Amino acid sequence: MLGDKLIITEYHRSAAKMLYESLEPLLQNADKPLSVTVAGESGSGKSETAAVLGNICCESGYEALVLQQDDYFVYPPKTNHRKRVEDISWVGPQEVKIGVIQANVDAIIGGNVAKITKPLVDYDADSIGEETVSVAGVRVVIVEGTYTTLLENIDLRAFIDRDYRQTKKARYTRSRDPLTGFLEKVLAIEHGIISKHKSLADLVIPPPEDKQKV
């Protein structure tokens, strides 16, 4: 997503290393590109962990591509917020084009395409365009986002075990959304949905110790 900013901490590096340790044995025996999801609540560190994991994979000789769920929302960010204000029941997986993510992932792991066309959100412009991305040589597709555990045909599902009450500082630092009472209500609804996905994960990444909290 254009306009996004990542603040990488030691916690994200440790989480990505833990993930790679589970992924690397699968990569050694894989005869096709592998898929990984990094899920969790808002501010839990999904984007940062996925970015670091992608770098580790590339440094280890496995070309990686990171897909962000934020690019696959039905509406661009500010419009989506207004939709939520109008009808808070809009909050949930229905906000996201899960089927489009699935189609992009399936195309990559199928290994029969050299490029994919995907949505691209411009946060500041509040618009959704598209971009064409080369996937030639990609060995790992990493998909990060709140609801990515719902994707099918995934080789490794990771869940970052931090709820929205633990991540307030991280959300404030990233400052994509105003920390209002309404937003906290949205996050509470998301918590009720996303927390149930933890049991579906192959790997649960624990929250940071107090001295590492972000």
Coordinates of C-alpha atoms in Angstrom, one line a residue, residues 22-107:
S22 CA 9.6 -23.2 10.6
L23 CA 9.5 -22.4 6.9
E24 CA 13.1 -23.3 5.9
P25 CA 12.7 -27.1 6.2
L26 CA 9.6 -26.8 3.9
L27 CA 11.5 -24.8 1.4
Q28 CA 14.3 -27.4 1.2
N29 CA 11.9 -30.0 -0.1
A30 CA 9.5 -27.8 -2.0
D31 CA 9.0 -28.4 -5.8
K32 CA 6.7 -25.4 -6.1
P33 CA 6.4 -21.9 -4.5
L34 CA 5.2 -21.9 -0.9
S35 CA 2.6 -19.7 0.7
V36 CA 2.8 -18.2 4.2
T37 CA 0.2 -16.0 6.0
V38 CA 0.9 -13.7 8.8
A39 CA -2.3 -12.8 10.7
G40 CA -3.2 -11.0 13.9
E41 CA -4.9 -7.9 15.1
S42 CA -4.3 -4.3 14.2
G43 CA -0.9 -3.1 15.3
S44 CA 0.3 -6.6 16.2
G45 CA 3.3 -6.3 13.8
K46 CA 2.0 -8.3 10.8
S47 CA 3.4 -5.9 8.1
E48 CA 6.7 -5.5 9.8
T49 CA 7.2 -9.2 10.5
A50 CA 6.2 -10.1 6.9
A51 CA 8.7 -7.6 5.5
V52 CA 11.5 -8.9 7.6
L53 CA 10.6 -12.5 6.7
G54 CA 10.7 -11.6 3.1
N55 CA 14.2 -10.1 3.5
I56 CA 15.4 -13.2 5.3
C57 CA 14.0 -15.5 2.6
C58 CA 15.8 -13.4 -0.1
E59 CA 19.0 -13.3 1.8
S60 CA 18.8 -17.1 2.1
G61 CA 18.4 -17.6 -1.6
Y62 CA 14.6 -17.9 -1.8
E63 CA 13.0 -15.1 -3.7
A64 CA 10.0 -13.8 -1.8
L65 CA 7.0 -11.6 -2.5
V66 CA 4.9 -9.9 0.2
L67 CA 1.2 -9.2 -0.4
Q68 CA -0.6 -6.9 1.9
Q69 CA -4.2 -7.4 2.7
D70 CA -4.6 -3.6 2.9
D71 CA -4.4 -3.5 -0.9
Y72 CA -7.4 -5.8 -1.2
F73 CA -10.1 -3.9 0.7
V74 CA -13.4 -3.3 -1.1
Y75 CA -13.1 0.4 -0.4
P76 CA -10.0 2.6 0.0
P77 CA -9.1 3.4 3.7
K78 CA -10.9 6.7 4.3
T79 CA -14.0 5.6 2.4
N80 CA -14.0 2.4 4.3
H81 CA -13.9 4.3 7.5
R82 CA -16.9 6.3 6.5
K83 CA -18.7 3.0 5.5
R84 CA -18.0 1.7 9.0
V85 CA -19.4 4.9 10.6
E86 CA -22.6 4.5 8.6
D87 CA -22.9 0.9 9.4
I88 CA -20.6 -0.7 12.0
S89 CA -21.8 -4.2 11.0
W90 CA -19.6 -3.6 7.9
V91 CA -16.6 -4.4 10.0
G92 CA -15.3 -7.9 9.3
P93 CA -13.9 -10.2 6.5
Q94 CA -16.5 -8.8 4.1
E95 CA -14.5 -5.6 3.9
V96 CA -11.8 -7.5 2.1
K97 CA -11.7 -9.1 -1.4
I98 CA -10.5 -12.5 0.0
G99 CA -11.3 -14.1 -3.3
V100 CA -8.9 -11.8 -5.2
I101 CA -6.1 -12.5 -2.7
Q102 CA -6.7 -16.2 -3.1
A103 CA -6.6 -15.9 -6.9
N104 CA -3.3 -14.0 -6.8
V105 CA -1.8 -16.6 -4.4
D106 CA -3.1 -19.5 -6.4
A107 CA -1.6 -18.1 -9.6

